[in-house]
Amino acid sequence: MRDAIIEVLDSGHWWQSGNGRAERLEGWITDFHACLGTVAVTNGTHALELALRALSIGAGDDVLVPAISFISTATAVSFVGARPVAVDVCPDSLCIDPEDLRRKLTPRSRAVIVVQLGGIPADMTAITEVAARASLAVVEDCAQGLGARWAGRPVGAIGAMGTFSFQAAKLLAGGEGGAVTVRDDPGLLERTALLANCGRPRGSRTYDHVLIGSNFRMSEFHAALLLTQIASLGQLQARRESAAASLAAALSASGLGTPVTSRDPRAEPAWYTFGIRMLAEVTSQMAIGEVARGLEARGIPASPLYRPFYATPAYRDGGANGEAGCPNADRAAQEVILLHHRLLLGGQAGVEAILEALHGIVRSPHGR
Ligand SMILES: Cc1ncc(COP(=O)(O)O)c(C=O)c1O
């Protein structure tokens, strides 16, 4: 990794100036997803904003988003001037519920953002059906989903566009970074690339900007960091899968919690987080934030699930989602904790340490 950074430093090519590392990264992402093309960008939040702008979504439009996600999924919609409409999540997977998606459609609905939450793929078959009938564009927010598959296909190129984050905690981590994939529409790919590059074609050195864009370009340093990690992705994924299977089995036997996952055989999760829905045995004794703090105190980094976006101060006074009608999301926010993917690299000993910490919390809720 150090060598890769030094190479960029010594080369003097620090930004995307043609045939560099960002293009190589884009090529890998495109091949991995078997899609038309990729634009490497600054971060996952910008990737979402860029995708929505490329789809010409803005004022007067509604975009359906799952109630539970990192806040950028909703704020990207607000940032381009559209309105995020909250859709409830499925109780098992915490991914967007296709049935509620159908119920929440409005005459202004233009797109749906599907979040592959925690690396668990949503039911893309049902979602694309609802979306096709309502003429919605499907954007997959795969910030947490790199490597997950639905029905044998990698997420990120099932919808019209996919967005990715390479922030420091992600499965492919460059400190910051992101990408937008385009499944099959050449015009959309060209528009995405132009919008990300101040409105001019890549490689152009003229000032003939063909549309009003912004600068979302990934730096060559970030691309270099990311390229060094690609070879180990498959092996890390296999280790997470194996630990997730034994943690799920141990949890079921423990009577303390149940794993957040999809029961659908078409779903192959990437395990960005391992979510645990705590059972009444635990939640009757303490709030979910205390469970997370108790685990931290016992050496297991954990966080409570995201709050539904409409319950954050940023949206609470917004009115649009005052009656969001997302009971599964509201309940999950009280019951679910998230363990970071690094914990799944600790093998069987790591799984046992997690279980031991959970038992410790029940034995002694306020002690260590
Ligand atoms: C689901 C989801 N969407 C979007 C983002 C935003 O990505 P970034 O932090 O790279 O802006 C994140 C980041 O955590 C995320 O988890």
mmCIF file with all atom_site columns, C-alpha atoms in Angstrom, residues 27-196:
data_model
loop_
_atom_site.group_PDB
_atom_site.id
_atom_site.type_symbol
_atom_site.label_atom_id
_atom_site.label_alt_id
_atom_site.label_comp_id
_atom_site.label_asym_id
_atom_site.label_entity_id
_atom_site.label_seq_id
_atom_site.pdbx_PDB_ins_code
_atom_site.Cartn_x
_atom_site.Cartn_y
_atom_site.Cartn_z
_atom_site.occupancy
_atom_site.B_iso_or_equiv
_atom_site.pdbx_formal_charge
_atom_site.auth_seq_id
_atom_site.auth_comp_id
_atom_site.auth_asym_id
_atom_site.auth_atom_id
_atom_site.pdbx_PDB_model_num
ATOM 1   C CA . GLY A 1 27  ? -12.381 -0.910  -15.387 1.00 0.00 ? 27  GLY A CA 1
ATOM 2   C CA . TRP A 1 28  ? -12.243 -3.414  -12.549 1.00 0.00 ? 28  TRP A CA 1
ATOM 3   C CA . ILE A 1 29  ? -15.594 -2.294  -11.118 1.00 0.00 ? 29  ILE A CA 1
ATOM 4   C CA . THR A 1 30  ? -17.170 -2.472  -14.578 1.00 0.00 ? 30  THR A CA 1
ATOM 5   C CA . ASP A 1 31  ? -15.860 -6.000  -15.202 1.00 0.00 ? 31  ASP A CA 1
ATOM 6   C CA . PHE A 1 32  ? -16.788 -7.208  -11.718 1.00 0.00 ? 32  PHE A CA 1
ATOM 7   C CA . HIS A 1 33  ? -20.380 -6.052  -12.200 1.00 0.00 ? 33  HIS A CA 1
ATOM 8   C CA . ALA A 1 34  ? -20.585 -6.887  -15.904 1.00 0.00 ? 34  ALA A CA 1
ATOM 9   C CA . CYS A 1 35  ? -22.090 -3.451  -16.498 1.00 0.00 ? 35  CYS A CA 1
ATOM 10  C CA . LEU A 1 36  ? -21.641 -0.824  -19.195 1.00 0.00 ? 36  LEU A CA 1
ATOM 11  C CA . GLY A 1 37  ? -19.353 1.496   -17.274 1.00 0.00 ? 37  GLY A CA 1
ATOM 12  C CA . THR A 1 38  ? -18.269 3.146   -14.038 1.00 0.00 ? 38  THR A CA 1
ATOM 13  C CA . VAL A 1 39  ? -17.350 6.646   -12.906 1.00 0.00 ? 39  VAL A CA 1
ATOM 14  C CA . ALA A 1 40  ? -14.968 6.810   -9.936  1.00 0.00 ? 40  ALA A CA 1
ATOM 15  C CA . VAL A 1 41  ? -15.884 9.669   -7.597  1.00 0.00 ? 41  VAL A CA 1
ATOM 16  C CA . THR A 1 42  ? -15.005 11.359  -4.334  1.00 0.00 ? 42  THR A CA 1
ATOM 17  C CA . ASN A 1 43  ? -17.322 9.486   -1.951  1.00 0.00 ? 43  ASN A CA 1
ATOM 18  C CA . GLY A 1 44  ? -20.565 7.544   -1.651  1.00 0.00 ? 44  GLY A CA 1
ATOM 19  C CA . THR A 1 45  ? -22.661 10.596  -0.807  1.00 0.00 ? 45  THR A CA 1
ATOM 20  C CA . HIS A 1 46  ? -21.553 12.357  -3.989  1.00 0.00 ? 46  HIS A CA 1
ATOM 21  C CA . ALA A 1 47  ? -22.121 9.110   -5.898  1.00 0.00 ? 47  ALA A CA 1
ATOM 22  C CA . LEU A 1 48  ? -25.798 9.190   -4.865  1.00 0.00 ? 48  LEU A CA 1
ATOM 23  C CA . GLU A 1 49  ? -26.164 12.898  -5.666  1.00 0.00 ? 49  GLU A CA 1
ATOM 24  C CA . LEU A 1 50  ? -24.485 12.374  -9.030  1.00 0.00 ? 50  LEU A CA 1
ATOM 25  C CA . ALA A 1 51  ? -26.707 9.404   -9.920  1.00 0.00 ? 51  ALA A CA 1
ATOM 26  C CA . LEU A 1 52  ? -29.847 11.396  -9.114  1.00 0.00 ? 52  LEU A CA 1
ATOM 27  C CA . ARG A 1 53  ? -28.620 14.384  -11.122 1.00 0.00 ? 53  ARG A CA 1
ATOM 28  C CA . ALA A 1 54  ? -27.719 12.138  -14.044 1.00 0.00 ? 54  ALA A CA 1
ATOM 29  C CA . LEU A 1 55  ? -31.317 10.861  -13.957 1.00 0.00 ? 55  LEU A CA 1
ATOM 30  C CA . SER A 1 56  ? -32.459 14.531  -14.032 1.00 0.00 ? 56  SER A CA 1
ATOM 31  C CA . ILE A 1 57  ? -34.237 14.203  -10.691 1.00 0.00 ? 57  ILE A CA 1
ATOM 32  C CA . GLY A 1 58  ? -34.872 17.469  -8.876  1.00 0.00 ? 58  GLY A CA 1
ATOM 33  C CA . ALA A 1 59  ? -37.502 19.853  -7.564  1.00 0.00 ? 59  ALA A CA 1
ATOM 34  C CA . GLY A 1 60  ? -41.031 18.472  -7.670  1.00 0.00 ? 60  GLY A CA 1
ATOM 35  C CA . ASP A 1 61  ? -39.903 14.828  -7.740  1.00 0.00 ? 61  ASP A CA 1
ATOM 36  C CA . ASP A 1 62  ? -40.320 12.140  -5.084  1.00 0.00 ? 62  ASP A CA 1
ATOM 37  C CA . VAL A 1 63  ? -37.686 9.482   -4.535  1.00 0.00 ? 63  VAL A CA 1
ATOM 38  C CA . LEU A 1 64  ? -38.613 6.445   -2.469  1.00 0.00 ? 64  LEU A CA 1
ATOM 39  C CA . VAL A 1 65  ? -35.928 5.461   0.025   1.00 0.00 ? 65  VAL A CA 1
ATOM 40  C CA . PRO A 1 66  ? -35.807 2.878   2.806   1.00 0.00 ? 66  PRO A CA 1
ATOM 41  C CA . ALA A 1 67  ? -36.512 4.334   6.243   1.00 0.00 ? 67  ALA A CA 1
ATOM 42  C CA . ILE A 1 68  ? -33.345 2.679   7.562   1.00 0.00 ? 68  ILE A CA 1
ATOM 43  C CA . SER A 1 69  ? -29.976 3.562   6.049   1.00 0.00 ? 69  SER A CA 1
ATOM 44  C CA . PHE A 1 70  ? -27.002 5.813   6.617   1.00 0.00 ? 70  PHE A CA 1
ATOM 45  C CA . ILE A 1 71  ? -28.403 9.337   6.300   1.00 0.00 ? 71  ILE A CA 1
ATOM 46  C CA . SER A 1 72  ? -26.831 10.052  2.876   1.00 0.00 ? 72  SER A CA 1
ATOM 47  C CA . THR A 1 73  ? -29.427 7.906   1.124   1.00 0.00 ? 73  THR A CA 1
ATOM 48  C CA . ALA A 1 74  ? -32.116 10.416  2.140   1.00 0.00 ? 74  ALA A CA 1
ATOM 49  C CA . THR A 1 75  ? -30.018 13.592  2.158   1.00 0.00 ? 75  THR A CA 1
ATOM 50  C CA . ALA A 1 76  ? -28.814 13.010  -1.414  1.00 0.00 ? 76  ALA A CA 1
ATOM 51  C CA . VAL A 1 77  ? -32.461 13.193  -2.492  1.00 0.00 ? 77  VAL A CA 1
ATOM 52  C CA . SER A 1 78  ? -33.013 16.399  -0.519  1.00 0.00 ? 78  SER A CA 1
ATOM 53  C CA . PHE A 1 79  ? -29.740 17.840  -1.794  1.00 0.00 ? 79  PHE A CA 1
ATOM 54  C CA . VAL A 1 80  ? -30.840 17.645  -5.427  1.00 0.00 ? 80  VAL A CA 1
ATOM 55  C CA . GLY A 1 81  ? -34.101 19.383  -4.463  1.00 0.00 ? 81  GLY A CA 1
ATOM 56  C CA . ALA A 1 82  ? -36.379 16.322  -4.514  1.00 0.00 ? 82  ALA A CA 1
ATOM 57  C CA . ARG A 1 83  ? -38.345 14.810  -1.625  1.00 0.00 ? 83  ARG A CA 1
ATOM 58  C CA . PRO A 1 84  ? -37.345 11.528  0.059   1.00 0.00 ? 84  PRO A CA 1
ATOM 59  C CA . VAL A 1 85  ? -40.384 9.360   0.808   1.00 0.00 ? 85  VAL A CA 1
ATOM 60  C CA . ALA A 1 86  ? -39.842 6.778   3.538   1.00 0.00 ? 86  ALA A CA 1
ATOM 61  C CA . VAL A 1 87  ? -40.543 3.130   2.711   1.00 0.00 ? 87  VAL A CA 1
ATOM 62  C CA . ASP A 1 88  ? -40.641 0.529   5.455   1.00 0.00 ? 88  ASP A CA 1
ATOM 63  C CA . VAL A 1 89  ? -38.097 -2.279  5.659   1.00 0.00 ? 89  VAL A CA 1
ATOM 64  C CA . CYS A 1 90  ? -38.551 -6.051  5.808   1.00 0.00 ? 90  CYS A CA 1
ATOM 65  C CA . PRO A 1 91  ? -38.270 -7.236  9.417   1.00 0.00 ? 91  PRO A CA 1
ATOM 66  C CA . ASP A 1 92  ? -35.704 -9.982  8.642   1.00 0.00 ? 92  ASP A CA 1
ATOM 67  C CA . SER A 1 93  ? -33.269 -8.262  6.284   1.00 0.00 ? 93  SER A CA 1
ATOM 68  C CA . LEU A 1 94  ? -33.971 -4.586  7.125   1.00 0.00 ? 94  LEU A CA 1
ATOM 69  C CA . CYS A 1 95  ? -33.863 -3.924  3.373   1.00 0.00 ? 95  CYS A CA 1
ATOM 70  C CA . ILE A 1 96  ? -36.612 -1.995  1.598   1.00 0.00 ? 96  ILE A CA 1
ATOM 71  C CA . ASP A 1 97  ? -39.960 -3.832  1.566   1.00 0.00 ? 97  ASP A CA 1
ATOM 72  C CA . PRO A 1 98  ? -41.323 -4.213  -2.010  1.00 0.00 ? 98  PRO A CA 1
ATOM 73  C CA . GLU A 1 99  ? -44.917 -4.301  -0.749  1.00 0.00 ? 99  GLU A CA 1
ATOM 74  C CA . ASP A 1 100 ? -44.551 -1.026  1.132   1.00 0.00 ? 100 ASP A CA 1
ATOM 75  C CA . LEU A 1 101 ? -42.762 0.424   -1.902  1.00 0.00 ? 101 LEU A CA 1
ATOM 76  C CA . ARG A 1 102 ? -45.915 -0.236  -3.914  1.00 0.00 ? 102 ARG A CA 1
ATOM 77  C CA . ARG A 1 103 ? -48.067 1.378   -1.192  1.00 0.00 ? 103 ARG A CA 1
ATOM 78  C CA . LYS A 1 104 ? -45.903 4.501   -0.913  1.00 0.00 ? 104 LYS A CA 1
ATOM 79  C CA . LEU A 1 105 ? -45.900 5.384   -4.623  1.00 0.00 ? 105 LEU A CA 1
ATOM 80  C CA . THR A 1 106 ? -47.086 8.925   -5.336  1.00 0.00 ? 106 THR A CA 1
ATOM 81  C CA . PRO A 1 107 ? -47.892 10.637  -8.642  1.00 0.00 ? 107 PRO A CA 1
ATOM 82  C CA . ARG A 1 108 ? -44.536 12.422  -8.259  1.00 0.00 ? 108 ARG A CA 1
ATOM 83  C CA . SER A 1 109 ? -42.457 9.238   -7.730  1.00 0.00 ? 109 SER A CA 1
ATOM 84  C CA . ARG A 1 110 ? -39.506 9.158   -10.143 1.00 0.00 ? 110 ARG A CA 1
ATOM 85  C CA . ALA A 1 111 ? -37.021 6.741   -8.611  1.00 0.00 ? 111 ALA A CA 1
ATOM 86  C CA . VAL A 1 112 ? -36.342 4.314   -5.803  1.00 0.00 ? 112 VAL A CA 1
ATOM 87  C CA . ILE A 1 113 ? -33.021 3.978   -4.008  1.00 0.00 ? 113 ILE A CA 1
ATOM 88  C CA . VAL A 1 114 ? -32.511 0.408   -2.850  1.00 0.00 ? 114 VAL A CA 1
ATOM 89  C CA . VAL A 1 115 ? -29.955 0.065   -0.044  1.00 0.00 ? 115 VAL A CA 1
ATOM 90  C CA . GLN A 1 116 ? -28.151 -3.259  0.227   1.00 0.00 ? 116 GLN A CA 1
ATOM 91  C CA . LEU A 1 117 ? -28.035 -2.706  3.964   1.00 0.00 ? 117 LEU A CA 1
ATOM 92  C CA . GLY A 1 118 ? -25.202 -4.321  5.855   1.00 0.00 ? 118 GLY A CA 1
ATOM 93  C CA . GLY A 1 119 ? -24.308 -6.071  2.599   1.00 0.00 ? 119 GLY A CA 1
ATOM 94  C CA . ILE A 1 120 ? -27.585 -8.033  2.586   1.00 0.00 ? 120 ILE A CA 1
ATOM 95  C CA . PRO A 1 121 ? -29.219 -7.846  -0.827  1.00 0.00 ? 121 PRO A CA 1
ATOM 96  C CA . ALA A 1 122 ? -32.806 -6.642  -1.037  1.00 0.00 ? 122 ALA A CA 1
ATOM 97  C CA . ASP A 1 123 ? -35.387 -8.572  -3.071  1.00 0.00 ? 123 ASP A CA 1
ATOM 98  C CA . MET A 1 124 ? -34.303 -7.064  -6.387  1.00 0.00 ? 124 MET A CA 1
ATOM 99  C CA . THR A 1 125 ? -36.731 -9.234  -8.372  1.00 0.00 ? 125 THR A CA 1
ATOM 100 C CA . ALA A 1 126 ? -39.807 -7.872  -6.603  1.00 0.00 ? 126 ALA A CA 1
ATOM 101 C CA . ILE A 1 127 ? -38.430 -4.317  -6.490  1.00 0.00 ? 127 ILE A CA 1
ATOM 102 C CA . THR A 1 128 ? -37.612 -4.153  -10.193 1.00 0.00 ? 128 THR A CA 1
ATOM 103 C CA . GLU A 1 129 ? -41.128 -5.431  -10.956 1.00 0.00 ? 129 GLU A CA 1
ATOM 104 C CA . VAL A 1 130 ? -42.784 -2.699  -8.872  1.00 0.00 ? 130 VAL A CA 1
ATOM 105 C CA . ALA A 1 131 ? -40.417 -0.114  -10.345 1.00 0.00 ? 131 ALA A CA 1
ATOM 106 C CA . ALA A 1 132 ? -41.046 -1.186  -13.944 1.00 0.00 ? 132 ALA A CA 1
ATOM 107 C CA . ARG A 1 133 ? -44.824 -0.951  -13.487 1.00 0.00 ? 133 ARG A CA 1
ATOM 108 C CA . ALA A 1 134 ? -44.513 2.557   -11.995 1.00 0.00 ? 134 ALA A CA 1
ATOM 109 C CA . SER A 1 135 ? -41.763 3.716   -14.440 1.00 0.00 ? 135 SER A CA 1
ATOM 110 C CA . LEU A 1 136 ? -39.336 4.321   -11.584 1.00 0.00 ? 136 LEU A CA 1
ATOM 111 C CA . ALA A 1 137 ? -35.595 4.398   -12.090 1.00 0.00 ? 137 ALA A CA 1
ATOM 112 C CA . VAL A 1 138 ? -33.849 1.972   -9.712  1.00 0.00 ? 138 VAL A CA 1
ATOM 113 C CA . VAL A 1 139 ? -30.646 3.190   -8.061  1.00 0.00 ? 139 VAL A CA 1
ATOM 114 C CA . GLU A 1 140 ? -28.851 0.670   -5.872  1.00 0.00 ? 140 GLU A CA 1
ATOM 115 C CA . ASP A 1 141 ? -26.986 2.196   -2.941  1.00 0.00 ? 141 ASP A CA 1
ATOM 116 C CA . CYS A 1 142 ? -24.240 -0.411  -2.576  1.00 0.00 ? 142 CYS A CA 1
ATOM 117 C CA . ALA A 1 143 ? -22.074 1.583   -0.167  1.00 0.00 ? 143 ALA A CA 1
ATOM 118 C CA . GLN A 1 144 ? -22.283 -1.476  2.089   1.00 0.00 ? 144 GLN A CA 1
ATOM 119 C CA . GLY A 1 145 ? -22.929 -4.102  -0.545  1.00 0.00 ? 145 GLY A CA 1
ATOM 120 C CA . LEU A 1 146 ? -19.808 -4.602  -2.662  1.00 0.00 ? 146 LEU A CA 1
ATOM 121 C CA . GLY A 1 147 ? -19.632 -8.318  -3.517  1.00 0.00 ? 147 GLY A CA 1
ATOM 122 C CA . ALA A 1 148 ? -23.194 -9.207  -2.482  1.00 0.00 ? 148 ALA A CA 1
ATOM 123 C CA . ARG A 1 149 ? -25.275 -11.073 -5.057  1.00 0.00 ? 149 ARG A CA 1
ATOM 124 C CA . TRP A 1 150 ? -28.958 -11.434 -5.778  1.00 0.00 ? 150 TRP A CA 1
ATOM 125 C CA . ALA A 1 151 ? -30.063 -14.437 -7.851  1.00 0.00 ? 151 ALA A CA 1
ATOM 126 C CA . GLY A 1 152 ? -26.477 -14.956 -8.961  1.00 0.00 ? 152 GLY A CA 1
ATOM 127 C CA . ARG A 1 153 ? -25.919 -11.354 -10.089 1.00 0.00 ? 153 ARG A CA 1
ATOM 128 C CA . PRO A 1 154 ? -23.710 -8.850  -8.254  1.00 0.00 ? 154 PRO A CA 1
ATOM 129 C CA . VAL A 1 155 ? -25.693 -5.999  -6.764  1.00 0.00 ? 155 VAL A CA 1
ATOM 130 C CA . GLY A 1 156 ? -24.903 -2.628  -8.277  1.00 0.00 ? 156 GLY A CA 1
ATOM 131 C CA . ALA A 1 157 ? -25.804 -3.476  -11.848 1.00 0.00 ? 157 ALA A CA 1
ATOM 132 C CA . ILE A 1 158 ? -29.293 -4.892  -11.407 1.00 0.00 ? 158 ILE A CA 1
ATOM 133 C CA . GLY A 1 159 ? -30.890 -1.440  -11.204 1.00 0.00 ? 159 GLY A CA 1
ATOM 134 C CA . ALA A 1 160 ? -30.194 1.217   -13.843 1.00 0.00 ? 160 ALA A CA 1
ATOM 135 C CA . MET A 1 161 ? -27.421 2.683   -11.649 1.00 0.00 ? 161 MET A CA 1
ATOM 136 C CA . GLY A 1 162 ? -25.416 1.619   -8.624  1.00 0.00 ? 162 GLY A CA 1
ATOM 137 C CA . THR A 1 163 ? -23.498 3.731   -6.141  1.00 0.00 ? 163 THR A CA 1
ATOM 138 C CA . PHE A 1 164 ? -20.569 2.718   -3.950  1.00 0.00 ? 164 PHE A CA 1
ATOM 139 C CA . SER A 1 165 ? -18.568 4.144   -1.063  1.00 0.00 ? 165 SER A CA 1
ATOM 140 C CA . PHE A 1 166 ? -14.905 3.445   -0.351  1.00 0.00 ? 166 PHE A CA 1
ATOM 141 C CA . GLN A 1 167 ? -14.807 5.366   2.933   1.00 0.00 ? 167 GLN A CA 1
ATOM 142 C CA . ALA A 1 168 ? -12.442 4.028   5.600   1.00 0.00 ? 168 ALA A CA 1
ATOM 143 C CA . ALA A 1 169 ? -14.880 1.537   7.163   1.00 0.00 ? 169 ALA A CA 1
ATOM 144 C CA . LYS A 1 170 ? -16.049 -0.037  3.915   1.00 0.00 ? 170 LYS A CA 1
ATOM 145 C CA . LEU A 1 171 ? -15.271 -3.480  2.470   1.00 0.00 ? 171 LEU A CA 1
ATOM 146 C CA . LEU A 1 172 ? -12.958 -1.757  -0.031  1.00 0.00 ? 172 LEU A CA 1
ATOM 147 C CA . ALA A 1 173 ? -11.529 1.163   1.916   1.00 0.00 ? 173 ALA A CA 1
ATOM 148 C CA . GLY A 1 174 ? -9.557  4.110   0.562   1.00 0.00 ? 174 GLY A CA 1
ATOM 149 C CA . GLY A 1 175 ? -10.173 6.568   3.384   1.00 0.00 ? 175 GLY A CA 1
ATOM 150 C CA . GLU A 1 176 ? -12.670 8.270   1.096   1.00 0.00 ? 176 GLU A CA 1
ATOM 151 C CA . GLY A 1 177 ? -13.897 7.437   -2.385  1.00 0.00 ? 177 GLY A CA 1
ATOM 152 C CA . GLY A 1 178 ? -16.909 6.249   -4.295  1.00 0.00 ? 178 GLY A CA 1
ATOM 153 C CA . ALA A 1 179 ? -18.203 5.108   -7.655  1.00 0.00 ? 179 ALA A CA 1
ATOM 154 C CA . VAL A 1 180 ? -21.283 5.138   -9.849  1.00 0.00 ? 180 VAL A CA 1
ATOM 155 C CA . THR A 1 181 ? -22.068 2.202   -12.120 1.00 0.00 ? 181 THR A CA 1
ATOM 156 C CA . VAL A 1 182 ? -24.361 2.400   -15.125 1.00 0.00 ? 182 VAL A CA 1
ATOM 157 C CA . ARG A 1 183 ? -25.957 -0.881  -16.188 1.00 0.00 ? 183 ARG A CA 1
ATOM 158 C CA . ASP A 1 184 ? -26.606 -0.467  -19.893 1.00 0.00 ? 184 ASP A CA 1
ATOM 159 C CA . ASP A 1 185 ? -27.530 3.051   -21.022 1.00 0.00 ? 185 ASP A CA 1
ATOM 160 C CA . PRO A 1 186 ? -24.695 4.770   -22.955 1.00 0.00 ? 186 PRO A CA 1
ATOM 161 C CA . GLY A 1 187 ? -26.366 8.195   -22.761 1.00 0.00 ? 187 GLY A CA 1
ATOM 162 C CA . LEU A 1 188 ? -26.724 7.921   -18.990 1.00 0.00 ? 188 LEU A CA 1
ATOM 163 C CA . LEU A 1 189 ? -23.091 6.865   -18.629 1.00 0.00 ? 189 LEU A CA 1
ATOM 164 C CA . GLU A 1 190 ? -21.899 9.793   -20.732 1.00 0.00 ? 190 GLU A CA 1
ATOM 165 C CA . ARG A 1 191 ? -24.050 12.246  -18.760 1.00 0.00 ? 191 ARG A CA 1
ATOM 166 C CA . THR A 1 192 ? -22.787 10.820  -15.434 1.00 0.00 ? 192 THR A CA 1
ATOM 167 C CA . ALA A 1 193 ? -19.158 11.168  -16.545 1.00 0.00 ? 193 ALA A CA 1
ATOM 168 C CA . LEU A 1 194 ? -19.728 14.734  -17.775 1.00 0.00 ? 194 LEU A CA 1
ATOM 169 C CA . LEU A 1 195 ? -21.546 15.822  -14.603 1.00 0.00 ? 195 LEU A CA 1
ATOM 170 C CA . ALA A 1 196 ? -18.674 14.431  -12.509 1.00 0.00 ? 196 ALA A CA 1
#
